[in-house]
N, CA, C and O atoms as a MOPAC input file, in Angstrom:
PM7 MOZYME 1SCF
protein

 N     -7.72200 1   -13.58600 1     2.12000 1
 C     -7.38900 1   -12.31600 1     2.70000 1
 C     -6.41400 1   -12.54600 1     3.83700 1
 O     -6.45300 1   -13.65000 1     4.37800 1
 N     -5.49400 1   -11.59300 1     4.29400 1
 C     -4.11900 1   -11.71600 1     5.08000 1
 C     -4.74800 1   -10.81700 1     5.86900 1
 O     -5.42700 1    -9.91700 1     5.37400 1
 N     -4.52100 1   -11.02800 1     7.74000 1
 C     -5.21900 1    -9.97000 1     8.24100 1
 C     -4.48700 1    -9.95400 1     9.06300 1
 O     -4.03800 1   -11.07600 1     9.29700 1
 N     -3.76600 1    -8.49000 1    10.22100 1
 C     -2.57100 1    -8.65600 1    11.25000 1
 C     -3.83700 1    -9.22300 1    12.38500 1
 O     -5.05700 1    -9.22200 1    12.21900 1
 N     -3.11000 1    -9.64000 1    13.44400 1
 C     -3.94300 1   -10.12000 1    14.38500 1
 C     -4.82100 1    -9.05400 1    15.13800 1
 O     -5.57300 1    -9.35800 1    16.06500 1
 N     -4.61200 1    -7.42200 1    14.52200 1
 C     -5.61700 1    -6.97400 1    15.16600 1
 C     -4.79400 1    -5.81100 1    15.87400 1
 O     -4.84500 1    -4.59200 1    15.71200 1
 N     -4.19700 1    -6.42000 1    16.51900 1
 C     -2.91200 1    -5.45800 1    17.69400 1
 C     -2.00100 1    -4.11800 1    16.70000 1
 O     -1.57900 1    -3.95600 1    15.55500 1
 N     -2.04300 1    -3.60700 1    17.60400 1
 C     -1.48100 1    -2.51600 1    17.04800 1
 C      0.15700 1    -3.10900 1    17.25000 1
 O      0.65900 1    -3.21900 1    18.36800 1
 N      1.05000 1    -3.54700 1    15.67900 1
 C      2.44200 1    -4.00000 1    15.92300 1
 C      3.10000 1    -3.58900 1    14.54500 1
 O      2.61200 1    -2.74700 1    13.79000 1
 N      4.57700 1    -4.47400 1    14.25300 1
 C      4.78600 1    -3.92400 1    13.30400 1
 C      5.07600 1    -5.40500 1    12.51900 1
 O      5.65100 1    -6.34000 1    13.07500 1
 N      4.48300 1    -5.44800 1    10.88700 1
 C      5.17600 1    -6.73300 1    10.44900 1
 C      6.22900 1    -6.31100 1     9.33600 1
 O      5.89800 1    -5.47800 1     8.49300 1
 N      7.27800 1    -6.78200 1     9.33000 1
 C      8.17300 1    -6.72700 1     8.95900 1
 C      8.61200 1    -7.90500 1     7.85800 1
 O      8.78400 1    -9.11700 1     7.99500 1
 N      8.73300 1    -6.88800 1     6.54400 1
 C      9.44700 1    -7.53100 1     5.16000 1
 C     10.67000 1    -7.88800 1     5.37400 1
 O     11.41700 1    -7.03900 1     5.86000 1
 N     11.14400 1    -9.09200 1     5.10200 1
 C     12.58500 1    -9.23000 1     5.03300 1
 C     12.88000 1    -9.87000 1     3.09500 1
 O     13.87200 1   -10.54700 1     2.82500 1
 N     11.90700 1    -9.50600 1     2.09300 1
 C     11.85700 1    -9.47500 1     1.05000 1
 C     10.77100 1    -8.62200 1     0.89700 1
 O      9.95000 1    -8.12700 1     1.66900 1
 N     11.04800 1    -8.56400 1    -0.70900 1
 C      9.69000 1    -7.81300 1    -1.64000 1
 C      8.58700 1    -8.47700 1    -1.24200 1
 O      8.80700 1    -9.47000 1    -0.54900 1
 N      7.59600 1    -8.24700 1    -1.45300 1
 C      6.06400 1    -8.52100 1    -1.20000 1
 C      5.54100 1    -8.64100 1    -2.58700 1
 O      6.18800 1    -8.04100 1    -3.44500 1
 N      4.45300 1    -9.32800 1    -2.98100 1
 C      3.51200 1    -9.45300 1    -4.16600 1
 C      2.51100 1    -9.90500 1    -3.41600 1
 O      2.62900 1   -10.86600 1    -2.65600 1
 N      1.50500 1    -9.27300 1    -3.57200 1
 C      0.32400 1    -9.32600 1    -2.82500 1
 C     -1.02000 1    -9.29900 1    -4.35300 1
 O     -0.98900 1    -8.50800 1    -5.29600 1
 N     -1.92800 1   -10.27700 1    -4.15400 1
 C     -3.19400 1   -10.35100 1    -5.37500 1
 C     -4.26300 1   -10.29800 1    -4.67900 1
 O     -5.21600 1    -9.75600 1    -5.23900 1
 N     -4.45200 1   -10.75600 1    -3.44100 1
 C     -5.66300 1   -10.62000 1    -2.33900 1
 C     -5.69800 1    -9.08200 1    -1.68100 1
 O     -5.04800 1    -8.06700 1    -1.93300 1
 N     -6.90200 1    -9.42300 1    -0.59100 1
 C     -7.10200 1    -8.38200 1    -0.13600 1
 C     -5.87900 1    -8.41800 1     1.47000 1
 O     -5.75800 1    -9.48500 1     2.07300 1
 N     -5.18600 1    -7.28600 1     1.89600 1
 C     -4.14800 1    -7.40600 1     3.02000 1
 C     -4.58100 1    -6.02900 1     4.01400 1
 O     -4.35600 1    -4.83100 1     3.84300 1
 N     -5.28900 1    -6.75300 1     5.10200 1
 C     -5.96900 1    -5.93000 1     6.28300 1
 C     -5.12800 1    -5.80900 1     7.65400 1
 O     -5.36600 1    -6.27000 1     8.77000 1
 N     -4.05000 1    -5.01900 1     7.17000 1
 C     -3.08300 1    -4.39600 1     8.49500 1
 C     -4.29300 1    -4.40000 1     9.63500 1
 O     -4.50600 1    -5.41500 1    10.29900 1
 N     -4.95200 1    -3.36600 1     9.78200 1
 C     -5.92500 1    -3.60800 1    11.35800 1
 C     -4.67800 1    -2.92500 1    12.20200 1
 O     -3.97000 1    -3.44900 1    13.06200 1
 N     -4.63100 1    -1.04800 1    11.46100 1
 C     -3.61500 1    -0.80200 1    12.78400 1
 C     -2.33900 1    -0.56400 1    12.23500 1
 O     -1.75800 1     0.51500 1    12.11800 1
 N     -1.92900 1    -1.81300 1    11.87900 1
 C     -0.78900 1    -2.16300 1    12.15600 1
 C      0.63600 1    -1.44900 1    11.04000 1
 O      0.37900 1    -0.61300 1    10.17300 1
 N      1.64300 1    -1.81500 1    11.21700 1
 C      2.67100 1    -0.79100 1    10.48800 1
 C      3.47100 1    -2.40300 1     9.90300 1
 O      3.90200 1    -3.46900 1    10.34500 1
 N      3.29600 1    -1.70600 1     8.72300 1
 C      4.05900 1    -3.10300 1     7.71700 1
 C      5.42800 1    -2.03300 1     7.18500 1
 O      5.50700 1    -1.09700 1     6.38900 1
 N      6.18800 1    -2.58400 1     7.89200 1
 C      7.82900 1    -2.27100 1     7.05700 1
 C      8.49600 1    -2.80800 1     6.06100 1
 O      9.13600 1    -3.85600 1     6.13800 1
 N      8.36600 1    -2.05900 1     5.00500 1
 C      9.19600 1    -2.68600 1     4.07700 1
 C     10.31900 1    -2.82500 1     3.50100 1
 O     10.61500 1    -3.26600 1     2.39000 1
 N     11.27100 1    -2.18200 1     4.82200 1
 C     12.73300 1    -2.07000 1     4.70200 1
 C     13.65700 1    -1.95800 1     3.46500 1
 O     14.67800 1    -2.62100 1     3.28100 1
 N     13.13500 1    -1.01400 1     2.64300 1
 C     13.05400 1    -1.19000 1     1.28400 1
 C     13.29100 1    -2.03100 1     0.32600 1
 O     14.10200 1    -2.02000 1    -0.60000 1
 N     12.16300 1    -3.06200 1     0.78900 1
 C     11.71400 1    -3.54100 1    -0.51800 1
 C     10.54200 1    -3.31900 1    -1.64900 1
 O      9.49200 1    -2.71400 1    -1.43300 1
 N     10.82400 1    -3.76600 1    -2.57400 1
 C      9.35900 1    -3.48900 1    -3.23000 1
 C      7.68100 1    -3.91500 1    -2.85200 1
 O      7.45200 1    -5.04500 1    -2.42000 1
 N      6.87300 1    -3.20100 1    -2.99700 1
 C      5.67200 1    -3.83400 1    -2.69900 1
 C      4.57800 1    -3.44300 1    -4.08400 1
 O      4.09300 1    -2.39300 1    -4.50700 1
 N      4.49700 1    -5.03800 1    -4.54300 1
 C      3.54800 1    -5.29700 1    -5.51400 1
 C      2.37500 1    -5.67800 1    -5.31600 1
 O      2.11600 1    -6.64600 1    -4.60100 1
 N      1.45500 1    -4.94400 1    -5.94600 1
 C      0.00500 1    -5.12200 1    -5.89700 1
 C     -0.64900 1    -5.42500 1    -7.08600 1
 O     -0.94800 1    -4.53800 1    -7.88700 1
 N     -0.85700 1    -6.41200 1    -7.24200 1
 C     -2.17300 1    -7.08700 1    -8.37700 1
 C     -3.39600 1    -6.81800 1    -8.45800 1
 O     -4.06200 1    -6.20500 1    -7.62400 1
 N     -3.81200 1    -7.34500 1    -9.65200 1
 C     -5.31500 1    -7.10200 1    -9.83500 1
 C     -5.94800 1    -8.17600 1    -8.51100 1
 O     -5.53800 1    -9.26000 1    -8.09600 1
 N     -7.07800 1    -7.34100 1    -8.11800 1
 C     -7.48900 1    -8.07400 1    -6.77100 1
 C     -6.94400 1    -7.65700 1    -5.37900 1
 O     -7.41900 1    -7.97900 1    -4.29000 1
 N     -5.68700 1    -6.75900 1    -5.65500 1
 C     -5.50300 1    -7.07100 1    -4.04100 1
 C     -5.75000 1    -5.73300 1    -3.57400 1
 O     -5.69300 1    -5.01500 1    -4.57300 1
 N     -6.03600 1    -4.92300 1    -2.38200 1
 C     -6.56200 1    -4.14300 1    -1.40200 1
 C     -5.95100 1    -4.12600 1     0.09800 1
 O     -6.32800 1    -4.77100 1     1.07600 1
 N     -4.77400 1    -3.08700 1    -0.02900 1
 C     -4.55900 1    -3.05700 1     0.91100 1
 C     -5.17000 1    -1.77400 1     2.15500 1
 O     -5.63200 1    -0.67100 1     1.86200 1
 N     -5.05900 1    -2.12800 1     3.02100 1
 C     -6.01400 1    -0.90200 1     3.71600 1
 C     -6.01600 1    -1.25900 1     5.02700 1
 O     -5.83400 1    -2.41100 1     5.42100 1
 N     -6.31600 1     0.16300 1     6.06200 1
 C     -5.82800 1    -0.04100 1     7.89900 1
 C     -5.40000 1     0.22500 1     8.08300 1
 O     -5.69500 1     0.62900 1     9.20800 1
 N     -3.90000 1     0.67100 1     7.68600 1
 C     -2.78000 1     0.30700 1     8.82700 1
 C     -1.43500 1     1.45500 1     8.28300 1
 O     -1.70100 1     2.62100 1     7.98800 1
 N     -0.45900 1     1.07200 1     8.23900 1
 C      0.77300 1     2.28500 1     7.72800 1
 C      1.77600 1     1.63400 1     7.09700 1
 O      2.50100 1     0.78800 1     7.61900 1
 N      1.83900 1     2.10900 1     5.71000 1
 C      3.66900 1     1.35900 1     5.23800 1
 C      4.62400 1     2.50500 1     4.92600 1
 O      4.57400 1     3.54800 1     4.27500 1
 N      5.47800 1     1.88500 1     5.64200 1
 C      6.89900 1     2.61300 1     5.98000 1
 C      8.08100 1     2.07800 1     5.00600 1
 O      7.89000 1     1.12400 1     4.25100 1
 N      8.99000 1     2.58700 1     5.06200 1
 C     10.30600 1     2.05000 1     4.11800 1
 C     10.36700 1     1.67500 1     3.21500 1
 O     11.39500 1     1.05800 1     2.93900 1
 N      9.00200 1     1.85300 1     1.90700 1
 C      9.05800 1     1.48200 1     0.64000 1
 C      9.14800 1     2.67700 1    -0.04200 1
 O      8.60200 1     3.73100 1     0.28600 1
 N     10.09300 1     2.41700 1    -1.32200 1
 C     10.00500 1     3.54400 1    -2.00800 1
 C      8.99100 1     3.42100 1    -3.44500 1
 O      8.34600 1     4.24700 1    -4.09000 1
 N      9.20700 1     2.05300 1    -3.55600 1
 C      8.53700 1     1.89600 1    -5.41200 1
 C      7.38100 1     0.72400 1    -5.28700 1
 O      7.27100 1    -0.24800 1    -6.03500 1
 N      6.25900 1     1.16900 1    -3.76400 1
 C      4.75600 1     0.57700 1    -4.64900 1
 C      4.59700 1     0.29200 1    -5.79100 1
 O      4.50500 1     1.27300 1    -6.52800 1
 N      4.51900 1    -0.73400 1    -6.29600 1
 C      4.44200 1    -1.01700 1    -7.90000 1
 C      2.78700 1    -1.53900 1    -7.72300 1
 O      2.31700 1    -2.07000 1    -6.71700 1
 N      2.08000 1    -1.23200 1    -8.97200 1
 C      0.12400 1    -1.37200 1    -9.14200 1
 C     -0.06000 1    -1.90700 1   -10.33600 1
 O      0.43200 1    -1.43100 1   -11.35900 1
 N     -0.96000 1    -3.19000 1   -10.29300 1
 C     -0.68700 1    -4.07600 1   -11.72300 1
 C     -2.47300 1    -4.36200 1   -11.56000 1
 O     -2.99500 1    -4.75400 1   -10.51600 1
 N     -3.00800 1    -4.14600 1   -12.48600 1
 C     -4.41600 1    -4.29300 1   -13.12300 1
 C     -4.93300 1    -3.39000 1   -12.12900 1
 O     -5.95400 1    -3.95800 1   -11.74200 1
 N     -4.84100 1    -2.51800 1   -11.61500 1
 C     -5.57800 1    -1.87500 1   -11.15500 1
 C     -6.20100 1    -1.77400 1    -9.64800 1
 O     -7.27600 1    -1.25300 1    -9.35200 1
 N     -5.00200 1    -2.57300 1    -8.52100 1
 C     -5.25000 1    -2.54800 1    -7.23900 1
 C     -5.76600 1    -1.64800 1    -6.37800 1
 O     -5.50400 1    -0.70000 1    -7.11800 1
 N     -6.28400 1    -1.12100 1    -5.43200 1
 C     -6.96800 1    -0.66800 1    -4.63400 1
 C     -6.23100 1    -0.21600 1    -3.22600 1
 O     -6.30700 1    -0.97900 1    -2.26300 1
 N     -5.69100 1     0.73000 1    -3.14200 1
 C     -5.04300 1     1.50900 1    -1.13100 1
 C     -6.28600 1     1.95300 1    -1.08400 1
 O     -6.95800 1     2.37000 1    -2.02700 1
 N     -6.73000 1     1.81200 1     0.58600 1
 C     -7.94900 1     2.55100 1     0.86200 1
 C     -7.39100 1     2.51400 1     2.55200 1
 O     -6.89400 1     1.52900 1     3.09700 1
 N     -7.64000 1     3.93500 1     3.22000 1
 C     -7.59200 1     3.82600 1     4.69400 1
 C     -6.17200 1     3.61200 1     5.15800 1
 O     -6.02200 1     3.21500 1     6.31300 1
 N     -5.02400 1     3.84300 1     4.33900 1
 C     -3.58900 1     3.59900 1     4.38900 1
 C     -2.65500 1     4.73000 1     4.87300 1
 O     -2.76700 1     5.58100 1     3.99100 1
 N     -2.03100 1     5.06600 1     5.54600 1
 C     -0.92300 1     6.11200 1     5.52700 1
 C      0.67600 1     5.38100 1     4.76300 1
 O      1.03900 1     4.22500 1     4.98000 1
 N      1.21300 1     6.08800 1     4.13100 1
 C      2.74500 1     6.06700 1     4.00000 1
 C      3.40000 1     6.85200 1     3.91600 1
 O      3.14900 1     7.87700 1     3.28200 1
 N      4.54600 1     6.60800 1     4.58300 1
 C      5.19800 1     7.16600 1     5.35000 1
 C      6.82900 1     7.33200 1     4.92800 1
 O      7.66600 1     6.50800 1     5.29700 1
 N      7.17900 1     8.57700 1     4.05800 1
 C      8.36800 1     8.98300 1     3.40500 1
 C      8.59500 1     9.13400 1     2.31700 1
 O      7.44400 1     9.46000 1     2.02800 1
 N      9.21300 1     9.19800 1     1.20100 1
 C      9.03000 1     9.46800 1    -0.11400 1
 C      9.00000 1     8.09700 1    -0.82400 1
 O      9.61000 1     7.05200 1    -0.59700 1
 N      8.08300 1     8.44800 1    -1.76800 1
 C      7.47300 1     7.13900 1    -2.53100 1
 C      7.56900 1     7.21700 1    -4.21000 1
 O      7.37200 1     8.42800 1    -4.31300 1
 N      7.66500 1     6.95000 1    -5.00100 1
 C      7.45700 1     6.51600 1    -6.42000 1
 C      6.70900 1     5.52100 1    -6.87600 1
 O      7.17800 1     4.38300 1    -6.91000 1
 N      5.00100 1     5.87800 1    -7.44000 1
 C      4.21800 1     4.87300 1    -7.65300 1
 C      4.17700 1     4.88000 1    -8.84400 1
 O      4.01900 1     5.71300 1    -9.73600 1
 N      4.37500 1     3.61700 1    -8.73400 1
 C      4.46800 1     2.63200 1   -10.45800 1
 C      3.50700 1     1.98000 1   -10.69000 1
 O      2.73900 1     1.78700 1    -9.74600 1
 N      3.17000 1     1.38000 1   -12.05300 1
 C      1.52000 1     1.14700 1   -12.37900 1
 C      0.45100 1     1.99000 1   -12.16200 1
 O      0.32500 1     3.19200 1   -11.92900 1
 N     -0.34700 1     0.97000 1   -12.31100 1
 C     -2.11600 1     1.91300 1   -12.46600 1
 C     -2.21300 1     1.25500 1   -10.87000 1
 O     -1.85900 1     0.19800 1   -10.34800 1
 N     -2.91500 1     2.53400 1   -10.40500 1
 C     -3.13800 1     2.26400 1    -9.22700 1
 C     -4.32900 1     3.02700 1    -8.52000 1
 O     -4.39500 1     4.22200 1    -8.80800 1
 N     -5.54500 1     2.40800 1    -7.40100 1
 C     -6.55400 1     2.93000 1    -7.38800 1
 C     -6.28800 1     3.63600 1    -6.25100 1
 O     -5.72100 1     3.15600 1    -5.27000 1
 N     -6.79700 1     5.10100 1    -6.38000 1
 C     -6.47500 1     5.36300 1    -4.00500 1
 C     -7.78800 1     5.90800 1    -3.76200 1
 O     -8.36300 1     6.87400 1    -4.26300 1
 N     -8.22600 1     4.85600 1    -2.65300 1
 C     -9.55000 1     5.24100 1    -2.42900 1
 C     -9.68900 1     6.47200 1    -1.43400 1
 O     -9.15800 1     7.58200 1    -1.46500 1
 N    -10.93000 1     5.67600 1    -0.19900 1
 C    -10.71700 1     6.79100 1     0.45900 1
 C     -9.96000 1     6.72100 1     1.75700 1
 O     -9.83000 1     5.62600 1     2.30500 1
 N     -9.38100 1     7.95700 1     2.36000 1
 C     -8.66300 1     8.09600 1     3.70300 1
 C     -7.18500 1     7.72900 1     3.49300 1
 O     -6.65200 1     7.05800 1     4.37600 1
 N     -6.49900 1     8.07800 1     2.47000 1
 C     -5.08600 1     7.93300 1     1.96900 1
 C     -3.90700 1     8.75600 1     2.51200 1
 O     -3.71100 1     9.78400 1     1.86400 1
 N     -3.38100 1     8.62500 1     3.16800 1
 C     -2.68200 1    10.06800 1     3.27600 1
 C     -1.36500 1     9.39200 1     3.01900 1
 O     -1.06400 1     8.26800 1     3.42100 1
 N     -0.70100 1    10.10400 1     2.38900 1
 C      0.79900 1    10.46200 1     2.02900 1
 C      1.94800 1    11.24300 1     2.74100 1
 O      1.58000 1    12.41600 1     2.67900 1
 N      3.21100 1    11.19500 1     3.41800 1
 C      3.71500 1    11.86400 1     4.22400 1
 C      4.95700 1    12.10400 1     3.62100 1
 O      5.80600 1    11.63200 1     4.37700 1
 N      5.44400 1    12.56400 1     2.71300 1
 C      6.78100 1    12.81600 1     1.72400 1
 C      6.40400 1    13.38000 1     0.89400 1
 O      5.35400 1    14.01900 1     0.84300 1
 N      7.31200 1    13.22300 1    -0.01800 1
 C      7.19700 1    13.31100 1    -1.31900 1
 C      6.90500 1    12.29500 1    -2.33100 1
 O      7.63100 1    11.30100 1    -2.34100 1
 N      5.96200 1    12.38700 1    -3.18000 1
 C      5.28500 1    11.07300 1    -3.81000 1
 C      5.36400 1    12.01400 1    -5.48500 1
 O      4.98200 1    13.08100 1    -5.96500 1
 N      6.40300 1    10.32700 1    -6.03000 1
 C      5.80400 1    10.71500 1    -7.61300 1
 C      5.30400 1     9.66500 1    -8.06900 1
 O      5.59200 1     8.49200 1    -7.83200 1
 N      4.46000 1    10.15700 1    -8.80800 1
 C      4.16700 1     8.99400 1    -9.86600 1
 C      4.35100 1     8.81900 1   -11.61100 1
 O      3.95600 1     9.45600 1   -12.58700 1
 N      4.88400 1     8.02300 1   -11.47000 1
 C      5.87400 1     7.31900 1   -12.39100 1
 C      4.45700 1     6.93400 1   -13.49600 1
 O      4.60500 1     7.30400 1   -14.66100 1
 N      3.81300 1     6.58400 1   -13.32200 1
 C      2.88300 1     6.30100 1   -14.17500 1
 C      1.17900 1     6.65900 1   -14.27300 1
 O      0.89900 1     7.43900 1   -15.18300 1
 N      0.14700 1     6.22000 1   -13.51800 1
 C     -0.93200 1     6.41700 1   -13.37700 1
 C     -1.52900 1     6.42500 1   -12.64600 1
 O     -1.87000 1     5.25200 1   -12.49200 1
 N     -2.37500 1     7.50800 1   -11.36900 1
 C     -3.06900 1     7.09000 1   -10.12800 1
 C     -4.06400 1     7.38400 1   -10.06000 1
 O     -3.94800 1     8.52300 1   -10.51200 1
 N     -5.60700 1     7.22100 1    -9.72100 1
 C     -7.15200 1     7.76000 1    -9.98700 1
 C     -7.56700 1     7.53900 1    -8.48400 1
 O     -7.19200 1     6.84800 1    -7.53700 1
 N     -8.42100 1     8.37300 1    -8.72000 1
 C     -9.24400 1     7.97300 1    -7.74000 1
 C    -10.67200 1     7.90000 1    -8.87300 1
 O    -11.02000 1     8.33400 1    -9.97100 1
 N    -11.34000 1     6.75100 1    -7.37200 1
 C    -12.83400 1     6.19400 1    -8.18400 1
 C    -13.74400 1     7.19200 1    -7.77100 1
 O    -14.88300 1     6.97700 1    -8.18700 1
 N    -13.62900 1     8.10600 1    -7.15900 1
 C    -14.76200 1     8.59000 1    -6.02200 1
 C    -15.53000 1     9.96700 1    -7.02900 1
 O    -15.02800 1    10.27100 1    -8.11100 1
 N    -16.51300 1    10.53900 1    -6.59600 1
 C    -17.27600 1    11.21300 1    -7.15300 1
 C    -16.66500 1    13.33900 1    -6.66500 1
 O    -17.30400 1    14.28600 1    -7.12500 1

């Protein structure tokens, strides 16, 4: 698991991301200066805020939980959104999004 140190800061992509673990902002604002951000089976991101991505891509079935993002988005793959998600644009999805919840 990848965890920010806690502090409220910003980490900053200077490439795409592929992420398979779990990635615990804690807060924090991950920029992705538009690059892509890939999520695998296994990984969970959640905490914190992503900014400057447009095409979240979701592969076996990854997990946002507790996330804000921030501007218009296009989600690709299967992708899980748990709870406390919020969205601030315009969001399409390109393919498949569920929620698990009752």
């Amino acid at each position: 698991m990848f965890e920010s140190a806690g502090t409220i800061g910003t980490i900053i992509a200077n490439s795409a991301l592929e992420l398979n673990k779990s990635f615990d902002l804690k807060n924090s604002i991950l920029n992705m200066q538009d690059n892509s951000l890939t999520l695998q089976a296994g990984a969970n991101i959640l905490n914190g805020y992503i900014v400057n991505t447009s095409d979240p891509i979701g592969k076996g079935n990854p997990v946002i939980q507790s996330t804000t993002f921030e501007g218009n988005i296009n989600i690709k793959g299967r992708v899980l959104i748990g709870a406390n998600v919020t969205m601030n644009g315009t969001v399409t999805v390109v393919d498949t999004i569920y929620y698990d919840g009752y």
